Amino acid sequence: MTPDSPTLTGRVALVTGGSRGIGLAIARALLDAGVSVGITGRDRGKLDEAVRQLASGGRGDRVHAAPADVSKATEAASAIDACVSRFGGLDILINNAGVGTFASVTEMAAEDWNQVIGTNLSGVFFCCQAAIPRMRSRGGGWIINISSLAGRNPFTGGAAYCASKAGLNAFSEALMQEVRYDDIRVSSVMPGSVATGFGRGSAAAGAQPEWKLAPEDVAEVVMDLIRHPARSLPSLVELRPSKPPKKG
């Protein structure tokens, strides 16, 4: 950590989609740094299991879970409020919750389109809208949006997912410019293939190829962004597997 990097002990974070995969890895890294962490998810059972994992080592008083579907404005706001109520404020928001339904435009059901856009894009808007006043009252904070390289590299069958991530990238850049003078730092992380079991054709997480990124790789980038010196802002990070399979 550089001399002008922030001290994270005592800070408060909310990680959406924090019950597994990238979100769980980020929550664990934040806890390791002394941050109190709230996580959200739609599955109460998975949330309970995540809390059991995160609370190990006597950290249970710094972990909170709030069931929430962030595609619904009221639930997103309630998750922010619950975290603030539990820990006394909010300094860090990690917008990680995401869904992926992959089908051609002609075959995709309207409800699937709405769920992807609603979670991956509108959900970030709802969470940010609820979180920013809380951060302003604390004198600043961090918003880190977990996007995807799919936002720049569209593929067949991914119209909804790619559109949601492209929209998220534009949203993040606009938001960064809106709140930078409130000392709220907005960054996006765009991972490539991550071994989480998420995505088209993914196998179970335990059967993922070794060339893929690990969730902990993304978490490390997130922590680097939070610890980055205040004089500069890495607003967009692309993260790729070092050696994906060669084409041809």
PDB file of C-alpha atoms in Angstrom:
ATOM      1  CA  MET A   1       0.000   0.000   0.000  1.00  0.00           C
ATOM      2  CA  THR A   2       1.408   3.408  -0.928  1.00  0.00           C
ATOM      3  CA  PRO A   3       1.673   6.179   1.693  1.00  0.00           C
ATOM      4  CA  ASP A   4      -1.352   8.123   0.414  1.00  0.00           C
ATOM      5  CA  SER A   5      -3.554   5.072  -0.017  1.00  0.00           C
ATOM      6  CA  PRO A   6      -6.627   4.882   2.224  1.00  0.00           C
ATOM      7  CA  THR A   7      -6.825   2.877   5.423  1.00  0.00           C
ATOM      8  CA  LEU A   8      -9.661   0.398   4.965  1.00  0.00           C
ATOM      9  CA  THR A   9     -10.123  -0.805   8.543  1.00  0.00           C
ATOM     10  CA  GLY A  10     -13.530   0.347   9.731  1.00  0.00           C
ATOM     11  CA  ARG A  11     -14.884   1.048   6.252  1.00  0.00           C
ATOM     12  CA  VAL A  12     -18.222  -0.398   5.152  1.00  0.00           C
ATOM     13  CA  ALA A  13     -18.926  -2.114   1.826  1.00  0.00           C
ATOM     14  CA  LEU A  14     -21.878  -3.661   0.059  1.00  0.00           C
ATOM     15  CA  VAL A  15     -21.241  -6.336  -2.578  1.00  0.00           C
ATOM     16  CA  THR A  16     -24.242  -7.212  -4.727  1.00  0.00           C
ATOM     17  CA  GLY A  17     -24.344 -10.785  -5.941  1.00  0.00           C
ATOM     18  CA  GLY A  18     -21.956 -11.589  -3.110  1.00  0.00           C
ATOM     19  CA  SER A  19     -23.013 -15.134  -2.304  1.00  0.00           C
ATOM     20  CA  ARG A  20     -20.716 -16.889  -4.796  1.00  0.00           C
ATOM     21  CA  GLY A  21     -18.148 -16.511  -7.555  1.00  0.00           C
ATOM     22  CA  ILE A  22     -16.589 -13.109  -8.084  1.00  0.00           C
ATOM     23  CA  GLY A  23     -18.794 -11.402  -5.509  1.00  0.00           C
ATOM     24  CA  LEU A  24     -17.875 -13.866  -2.769  1.00  0.00           C
ATOM     25  CA  ALA A  25     -14.158 -13.490  -3.563  1.00  0.00           C
ATOM     26  CA  ILE A  26     -14.453  -9.696  -3.378  1.00  0.00           C
ATOM     27  CA  ALA A  27     -16.353  -9.869  -0.079  1.00  0.00           C
ATOM     28  CA  ARG A  28     -13.644 -12.108   1.382  1.00  0.00           C
ATOM     29  CA  ALA A  29     -10.856  -9.771   0.222  1.00  0.00           C
ATOM     30  CA  LEU A  30     -12.620  -6.773   1.747  1.00  0.00           C
ATOM     31  CA  LEU A  31     -13.042  -8.587   5.061  1.00  0.00           C
ATOM     32  CA  ASP A  32      -9.360  -9.520   5.026  1.00  0.00           C
ATOM     33  CA  ALA A  33      -8.589  -5.790   4.708  1.00  0.00           C
ATOM     34  CA  GLY A  34     -10.649  -4.911   7.786  1.00  0.00           C
ATOM     35  CA  VAL A  35     -13.826  -3.788   5.998  1.00  0.00           C
ATOM     36  CA  SER A  36     -17.308  -4.609   7.293  1.00  0.00           C
ATOM     37  CA  VAL A  37     -19.221  -6.200   4.420  1.00  0.00           C
ATOM     38  CA  GLY A  38     -22.839  -6.629   3.431  1.00  0.00           C
ATOM     39  CA  ILE A  39     -23.720  -9.005   0.608  1.00  0.00           C
ATOM     40  CA  THR A  40     -26.870  -9.410  -1.432  1.00  0.00           C
ATOM     41  CA  GLY A  41     -28.337 -12.252  -3.443  1.00  0.00           C
ATOM     42  CA  ARG A  42     -31.675 -13.671  -4.471  1.00  0.00           C
ATOM     43  CA  ASP A  43     -31.183 -17.113  -2.910  1.00  0.00           C
ATOM     44  CA  ARG A  44     -31.467 -17.127   0.881  1.00  0.00           C
ATOM     45  CA  GLY A  45     -29.805 -20.527   1.171  1.00  0.00           C
ATOM     46  CA  LYS A  46     -26.742 -19.453  -0.826  1.00  0.00           C
ATOM     47  CA  LEU A  47     -26.542 -16.241   1.191  1.00  0.00           C
ATOM     48  CA  ASP A  48     -26.590 -18.165   4.470  1.00  0.00           C
ATOM     49  CA  GLU A  49     -23.824 -20.462   3.242  1.00  0.00           C
ATOM     50  CA  ALA A  50     -21.751 -17.484   2.098  1.00  0.00           C
ATOM     51  CA  VAL A  51     -22.111 -15.844   5.509  1.00  0.00           C
ATOM     52  CA  ARG A  52     -20.937 -19.055   7.176  1.00  0.00           C
ATOM     53  CA  GLN A  53     -17.845 -19.049   4.987  1.00  0.00           C
ATOM     54  CA  LEU A  54     -17.101 -15.362   5.399  1.00  0.00           C
ATOM     55  CA  ALA A  55     -17.682 -15.310   9.144  1.00  0.00           C
ATOM     56  CA  SER A  56     -14.984 -17.881   9.866  1.00  0.00           C
ATOM     57  CA  GLY A  57     -12.140 -16.733  12.081  1.00  0.00           C
ATOM     58  CA  GLY A  58     -14.361 -14.652  14.328  1.00  0.00           C
ATOM     59  CA  ARG A  59     -15.446 -12.160  11.678  1.00  0.00           C
ATOM     60  CA  GLY A  60     -19.189 -12.715  12.015  1.00  0.00           C
ATOM     61  CA  ASP A  61     -19.770  -9.267  13.494  1.00  0.00           C
ATOM     62  CA  ARG A  62     -18.478  -7.727  10.240  1.00  0.00           C
ATOM     63  CA  VAL A  63     -20.675  -9.717   7.837  1.00  0.00           C
ATOM     64  CA  HIS A  64     -24.280  -8.993   6.903  1.00  0.00           C
ATOM     65  CA  ALA A  65     -26.563 -10.581   4.285  1.00  0.00           C
ATOM     66  CA  ALA A  66     -29.621  -9.001   2.696  1.00  0.00           C
ATOM     67  CA  PRO A  67     -31.784 -10.988   0.260  1.00  0.00           C
ATOM     68  CA  ALA A  68     -32.486  -8.664  -2.663  1.00  0.00           C
ATOM     69  CA  ASP A  69     -33.306  -8.634  -6.341  1.00  0.00           C
ATOM     70  CA  VAL A  70     -31.480  -5.473  -7.384  1.00  0.00           C
ATOM     71  CA  SER A  71     -33.502  -5.226 -10.598  1.00  0.00           C
ATOM     72  CA  LYS A  72     -36.262  -3.900  -8.331  1.00  0.00           C
ATOM     73  CA  ALA A  73     -35.618  -0.365  -7.127  1.00  0.00           C
ATOM     74  CA  THR A  74     -37.240  -0.883  -3.734  1.00  0.00           C
ATOM     75  CA  GLU A  75     -35.190  -3.994  -2.985  1.00  0.00           C
ATOM     76  CA  ALA A  76     -31.945  -2.335  -4.080  1.00  0.00           C
ATOM     77  CA  ALA A  77     -32.634   0.630  -1.815  1.00  0.00           C
ATOM     78  CA  SER A  78     -33.607  -1.658   1.057  1.00  0.00           C
ATOM     79  CA  ALA A  79     -30.308  -3.535   0.741  1.00  0.00           C
ATOM     80  CA  ILE A  80     -28.381  -0.242   0.975  1.00  0.00           C
ATOM     81  CA  ASP A  81     -30.465   0.840   3.965  1.00  0.00           C
ATOM     82  CA  ALA A  82     -29.952  -2.509   5.713  1.00  0.00           C
ATOM     83  CA  CYS A  83     -26.181  -2.286   5.334  1.00  0.00           C
ATOM     84  CA  VAL A  84     -26.135   1.281   6.652  1.00  0.00           C
ATOM     85  CA  SER A  85     -28.368   0.307   9.564  1.00  0.00           C
ATOM     86  CA  ARG A  86     -26.128  -2.619  10.487  1.00  0.00           C
ATOM     87  CA  PHE A  87     -22.744  -0.898  10.190  1.00  0.00           C
ATOM     88  CA  GLY A  88     -23.493   2.824  10.474  1.00  0.00           C
ATOM     89  CA  GLY A  89     -22.708   3.992   6.956  1.00  0.00           C
ATOM     90  CA  LEU A  90     -21.521   3.019   3.495  1.00  0.00           C
ATOM     91  CA  ASP A  91     -18.154   3.714   1.873  1.00  0.00           C
ATOM     92  CA  ILE A  92     -17.811   1.106  -0.881  1.00  0.00           C
ATOM     93  CA  LEU A  93     -20.353  -0.263  -3.357  1.00  0.00           C
ATOM     94  CA  ILE A  94     -19.397  -3.196  -5.565  1.00  0.00           C
ATOM     95  CA  ASN A  95     -22.032  -3.726  -8.247  1.00  0.00           C
ATOM     96  CA  ASN A  96     -21.393  -7.349  -9.112  1.00  0.00           C
ATOM     97  CA  ALA A  97     -24.869  -8.897  -9.388  1.00  0.00           C
ATOM     98  CA  GLY A  98     -25.428 -10.176 -12.900  1.00  0.00           C
ATOM     99  CA  VAL A  99     -27.350 -12.697 -14.942  1.00  0.00           C
ATOM    100  CA  GLY A 100     -26.730 -14.106 -18.383  1.00  0.00           C
ATOM    101  CA  THR A 101     -29.323 -15.604 -20.700  1.00  0.00           C
ATOM    102  CA  PHE A 102     -27.901 -16.473 -24.091  1.00  0.00           C
ATOM    103  CA  ALA A 103     -30.147 -16.886 -27.140  1.00  0.00           C
ATOM    104  CA  SER A 104     -30.652 -15.355 -30.542  1.00  0.00           C
ATOM    105  CA  VAL A 105     -32.724 -12.196 -30.702  1.00  0.00           C
ATOM    106  CA  THR A 106     -35.561 -14.011 -32.462  1.00  0.00           C
ATOM    107  CA  GLU A 107     -35.636 -16.766 -29.839  1.00  0.00           C
ATOM    108  CA  MET A 108     -35.112 -14.757 -26.641  1.00  0.00           C
ATOM    109  CA  ALA A 109     -38.201 -14.331 -24.503  1.00  0.00           C
ATOM    110  CA  ALA A 110     -39.086 -10.791 -23.476  1.00  0.00           C
ATOM    111  CA  GLU A 111     -38.919 -11.727 -19.808  1.00  0.00           C
ATOM    112  CA  ASP A 112     -35.351 -13.003 -20.250  1.00  0.00           C
ATOM    113  CA  TRP A 113     -34.314  -9.783 -21.980  1.00  0.00           C
ATOM    114  CA  ASN A 114     -35.902  -7.743 -19.184  1.00  0.00           C
ATOM    115  CA  GLN A 115     -34.168  -9.789 -16.483  1.00  0.00           C
ATOM    116  CA  VAL A 116     -30.718  -9.389 -18.043  1.00  0.00           C
ATOM    117  CA  ILE A 117     -31.063  -5.646 -18.652  1.00  0.00           C
ATOM    118  CA  GLY A 118     -32.885  -5.152 -15.358  1.00  0.00           C
ATOM    119  CA  THR A 119     -30.224  -6.857 -13.264  1.00  0.00           C
ATOM    120  CA  ASN A 120     -27.017  -5.988 -15.107  1.00  0.00           C
ATOM    121  CA  LEU A 121     -27.822  -2.363 -15.925  1.00  0.00           C
ATOM    122  CA  SER A 122     -30.910  -1.027 -14.141  1.00  0.00           C
ATOM    123  CA  GLY A 123     -29.857  -2.773 -10.935  1.00  0.00           C
ATOM    124  CA  VAL A 124     -26.589  -0.831 -10.926  1.00  0.00           C
ATOM    125  CA  PHE A 125     -28.502   2.417 -11.415  1.00  0.00           C
ATOM    126  CA  PHE A 126     -30.841   1.620  -8.530  1.00  0.00           C
ATOM    127  CA  CYS A 127     -27.997   0.723  -6.170  1.00  0.00           C
ATOM    128  CA  CYS A 128     -25.940   3.771  -7.103  1.00  0.00           C
ATOM    129  CA  GLN A 129     -28.896   6.090  -6.737  1.00  0.00           C
ATOM    130  CA  ALA A 130     -29.496   4.808  -3.203  1.00  0.00           C
ATOM    131  CA  ALA A 131     -25.811   4.668  -2.228  1.00  0.00           C
ATOM    132  CA  ILE A 132     -24.496   8.038  -3.426  1.00  0.00           C
ATOM    133  CA  PRO A 133     -26.259  10.180  -0.786  1.00  0.00           C
ATOM    134  CA  ARG A 134     -24.869   7.848   1.884  1.00  0.00           C
ATOM    135  CA  MET A 135     -21.354   8.242   0.501  1.00  0.00           C
ATOM    136  CA  ARG A 136     -21.659  12.001   0.239  1.00  0.00           C
ATOM    137  CA  SER A 137     -22.576  12.127   3.921  1.00  0.00           C
ATOM    138  CA  ARG A 138     -19.349  10.233   4.686  1.00  0.00           C
ATOM    139  CA  GLY A 139     -17.199  12.559   2.592  1.00  0.00           C
ATOM    140  CA  GLY A 140     -16.713  10.217  -0.371  1.00  0.00           C
ATOM    141  CA  GLY A 141     -16.380   6.569  -1.306  1.00  0.00           C
ATOM    142  CA  TRP A 142     -15.855   4.030  -4.051  1.00  0.00           C
ATOM    143  CA  ILE A 143     -18.235   2.550  -6.618  1.00  0.00           C
ATOM    144  CA  ILE A 144     -16.799  -0.330  -8.609  1.00  0.00           C
ATOM    145  CA  ASN A 145     -18.923  -1.899 -11.325  1.00  0.00           C
ATOM    146  CA  ILE A 146     -18.103  -5.405 -12.508  1.00  0.00           C
ATOM    147  CA  SER A 147     -18.626  -5.299 -16.248  1.00  0.00           C
ATOM    148  CA  SER A 148     -17.284  -7.693 -18.896  1.00  0.00           C
ATOM    149  CA  LEU A 149     -15.163  -7.726 -22.027  1.00  0.00           C
ATOM    150  CA  ALA A 150     -18.436  -8.751 -23.682  1.00  0.00           C
ATOM    151  CA  GLY A 151     -19.396  -5.093 -23.448  1.00  0.00           C
ATOM    152  CA  ARG A 152     -16.785  -4.389 -26.137  1.00  0.00           C
ATOM    153  CA  ASN A 153     -16.732  -7.719 -27.946  1.00  0.00           C
ATOM    154  CA  PRO A 154     -20.292  -8.735 -28.885  1.00  0.00           C
ATOM    155  CA  PHE A 155     -20.942 -12.338 -29.861  1.00  0.00           C
ATOM    156  CA  THR A 156     -23.747 -14.315 -31.447  1.00  0.00           C
ATOM    157  CA  GLY A 157     -26.418 -15.244 -28.937  1.00  0.00           C
ATOM    158  CA  GLY A 158     -25.268 -12.580 -26.496  1.00  0.00           C
ATOM    159  CA  ALA A 159     -27.311  -9.567 -27.609  1.00  0.00           C
ATOM    160  CA  ALA A 160     -28.916  -8.993 -24.205  1.00  0.00           C
ATOM    161  CA  TYR A 161     -25.811  -9.660 -22.138  1.00  0.00           C
ATOM    162  CA  CYS A 162     -23.470  -7.669 -24.381  1.00  0.00           C
ATOM    163  CA  ALA A 163     -25.916  -4.763 -24.541  1.00  0.00           C
ATOM    164  CA  SER A 164     -26.238  -4.733 -20.748  1.00  0.00           C
ATOM    165  CA  LYS A 165     -22.463  -4.573 -20.276  1.00  0.00           C
ATOM    166  CA  ALA A 166     -21.935  -1.979 -23.001  1.00  0.00           C
ATOM    167  CA  GLY A 167     -24.604   0.129 -21.334  1.00  0.00           C
ATOM    168  CA  LEU A 168     -22.929  -0.407 -17.966  1.00  0.00           C
ATOM    169  CA  ASN A 169     -19.630   0.862 -19.339  1.00  0.00           C
ATOM    170  CA  ALA A 170     -21.249   4.064 -20.606  1.00  0.00           C
ATOM    171  CA  PHE A 171     -23.211   4.492 -17.380  1.00  0.00           C
ATOM    172  CA  SER A 172     -20.040   4.094 -15.311  1.00  0.00           C
ATOM    173  CA  GLU A 173     -18.134   6.702 -17.290  1.00  0.00           C
ATOM    174  CA  ALA A 174     -20.961   9.231 -17.026  1.00  0.00           C
ATOM    175  CA  LEU A 175     -21.358   8.576 -13.303  1.00  0.00           C
ATOM    176  CA  MET A 176     -17.619   8.925 -12.747  1.00  0.00           C
ATOM    177  CA  GLN A 177     -17.777  12.445 -14.144  1.00  0.00           C
ATOM    178  CA  GLU A 178     -20.847  13.325 -12.070  1.00  0.00           C
ATOM    179  CA  VAL A 179     -19.479  12.387  -8.650  1.00  0.00           C
ATOM    180  CA  ARG A 180     -15.699  12.774  -8.885  1.00  0.00           C
ATOM    181  CA  TYR A 181     -15.791  16.162  -7.096  1.00  0.00           C
ATOM    182  CA  ASP A 182     -17.710  14.539  -4.228  1.00  0.00           C
ATOM    183  CA  ASP A 183     -14.628  12.332  -3.732  1.00  0.00           C
ATOM    184  CA  ILE A 184     -16.621   9.334  -4.929  1.00  0.00           C
ATOM    185  CA  ARG A 185     -14.410   7.278  -7.219  1.00  0.00           C
ATOM    186  CA  VAL A 186     -16.142   5.231  -9.917  1.00  0.00           C
ATOM    187  CA  SER A 187     -14.318   2.449 -11.754  1.00  0.00           C
ATOM    188  CA  SER A 188     -15.302  -0.449 -13.989  1.00  0.00           C
ATOM    189  CA  VAL A 189     -13.613  -3.821 -14.165  1.00  0.00           C
ATOM    190  CA  MET A 190     -14.066  -5.781 -17.390  1.00  0.00           C
ATOM    191  CA  PRO A 191     -13.004  -9.418 -16.898  1.00  0.00           C
ATOM    192  CA  GLY A 192     -12.725 -11.958 -19.650  1.00  0.00           C
ATOM    193  CA  SER A 193     -13.490 -15.633 -19.008  1.00  0.00           C
ATOM    194  CA  VAL A 194     -13.698 -16.343 -15.272  1.00  0.00           C
ATOM    195  CA  ALA A 195     -13.927 -19.810 -13.730  1.00  0.00           C
ATOM    196  CA  THR A 196     -17.249 -19.353 -11.955  1.00  0.00           C
ATOM    197  CA  GLY A 197     -19.639 -21.559 -13.913  1.00  0.00           C
ATOM    198  CA  PHE A 198     -21.361 -18.413 -15.210  1.00  0.00           C
ATOM    199  CA  GLY A 199     -21.923 -17.857 -18.884  1.00  0.00           C
ATOM    200  CA  ARG A 200     -22.774 -19.687 -22.053  1.00  0.00           C
ATOM    201  CA  GLY A 201     -21.682 -23.274 -22.124  1.00  0.00           C
ATOM    202  CA  SER A 202     -19.977 -23.083 -18.730  1.00  0.00           C
ATOM    203  CA  ALA A 203     -19.378 -26.269 -16.832  1.00  0.00           C
ATOM    204  CA  ALA A 204     -19.586 -26.544 -13.073  1.00  0.00           C
ATOM    205  CA  ALA A 205     -17.139 -24.200 -11.362  1.00  0.00           C
ATOM    206  CA  GLY A 206     -14.993 -27.088 -10.183  1.00  0.00           C
ATOM    207  CA  ALA A 207     -14.497 -28.326 -13.744  1.00  0.00           C
ATOM    208  CA  GLN A 208     -13.305 -25.047 -15.261  1.00  0.00           C
ATOM    209  CA  PRO A 209     -10.159 -24.997 -17.444  1.00  0.00           C
ATOM    210  CA  GLU A 210      -7.011 -23.760 -15.729  1.00  0.00           C
ATOM    211  CA  TRP A 211      -6.459 -21.005 -18.310  1.00  0.00           C
ATOM    212  CA  LYS A 212      -9.466 -19.035 -17.104  1.00  0.00           C
ATOM    213  CA  LEU A 213      -9.260 -16.207 -14.604  1.00  0.00           C
ATOM    214  CA  ALA A 214     -10.020 -17.067 -10.981  1.00  0.00           C
ATOM    215  CA  PRO A 215     -12.575 -15.009  -9.020  1.00  0.00           C
ATOM    216  CA  GLU A 216      -9.703 -14.017  -6.731  1.00  0.00           C
ATOM    217  CA  ASP A 217      -7.952 -12.377  -9.701  1.00  0.00           C
ATOM    218  CA  VAL A 218     -10.892 -10.005 -10.104  1.00  0.00           C
ATOM    219  CA  ALA A 219     -11.019  -9.409  -6.354  1.00  0.00           C
ATOM    220  CA  GLU A 220      -7.354  -8.415  -6.361  1.00  0.00           C
ATOM    221  CA  VAL A 221      -7.990  -5.804  -9.057  1.00  0.00           C
ATOM    222  CA  VAL A 222     -10.909  -4.428  -7.045  1.00  0.00           C
ATOM    223  CA  MET A 223      -8.733  -4.096  -3.950  1.00  0.00           C
ATOM    224  CA  ASP A 224      -6.001  -2.398  -5.985  1.00  0.00           C
ATOM    225  CA  LEU A 225      -8.547   0.151  -7.235  1.00  0.00           C
ATOM    226  CA  ILE A 226      -9.779   0.912  -3.732  1.00  0.00           C
ATOM    227  CA  ARG A 227      -6.219   1.312  -2.459  1.00  0.00           C
ATOM    228  CA  HIS A 228      -5.068   3.399  -5.396  1.00  0.00           C
ATOM    229  CA  PRO A 229      -3.650   6.837  -4.522  1.00  0.00           C
ATOM    230  CA  ALA A 230      -6.257   9.581  -4.589  1.00  0.00           C
ATOM    231  CA  ARG A 231      -4.372  11.762  -7.076  1.00  0.00           C
ATOM    232  CA  SER A 232      -5.264   9.495 -10.008  1.00  0.00           C
ATOM    233  CA  LEU A 233      -8.242   7.391 -10.990  1.00  0.00           C
ATOM    234  CA  PRO A 234      -8.019   4.147 -12.989  1.00  0.00           C
ATOM    235  CA  SER A 235     -11.588   4.361 -14.274  1.00  0.00           C
ATOM    236  CA  LEU A 236     -11.538   1.247 -16.476  1.00  0.00           C
ATOM    237  CA  VAL A 237      -9.588  -1.974 -16.136  1.00  0.00           C
ATOM    238  CA  GLU A 238      -9.640  -4.786 -18.699  1.00  0.00           C
ATOM    239  CA  LEU A 239      -8.622  -8.127 -17.218  1.00  0.00           C
ATOM    240  CA  ARG A 240      -7.851 -11.052 -19.514  1.00  0.00           C
ATOM    241  CA  PRO A 241      -6.566 -14.608 -19.119  1.00  0.00           C
ATOM    242  CA  SER A 242      -2.840 -14.541 -19.846  1.00  0.00           C
ATOM    243  CA  LYS A 243      -2.874 -17.585 -22.103  1.00  0.00           C
ATOM    244  CA  PRO A 244      -6.299 -18.505 -23.508  1.00  0.00           C
ATOM    245  CA  PRO A 245      -6.435 -21.352 -26.034  1.00  0.00           C
ATOM    246  CA  LYS A 246      -4.932 -20.413 -29.374  1.00  0.00           C
ATOM    247  CA  LYS A 247      -7.402 -20.053 -32.206  1.00  0.00           C
ATOM    248  CA  GLY A 248      -6.848 -22.223 -35.250  1.00  0.00           C
TER     249      GLY A 248
END
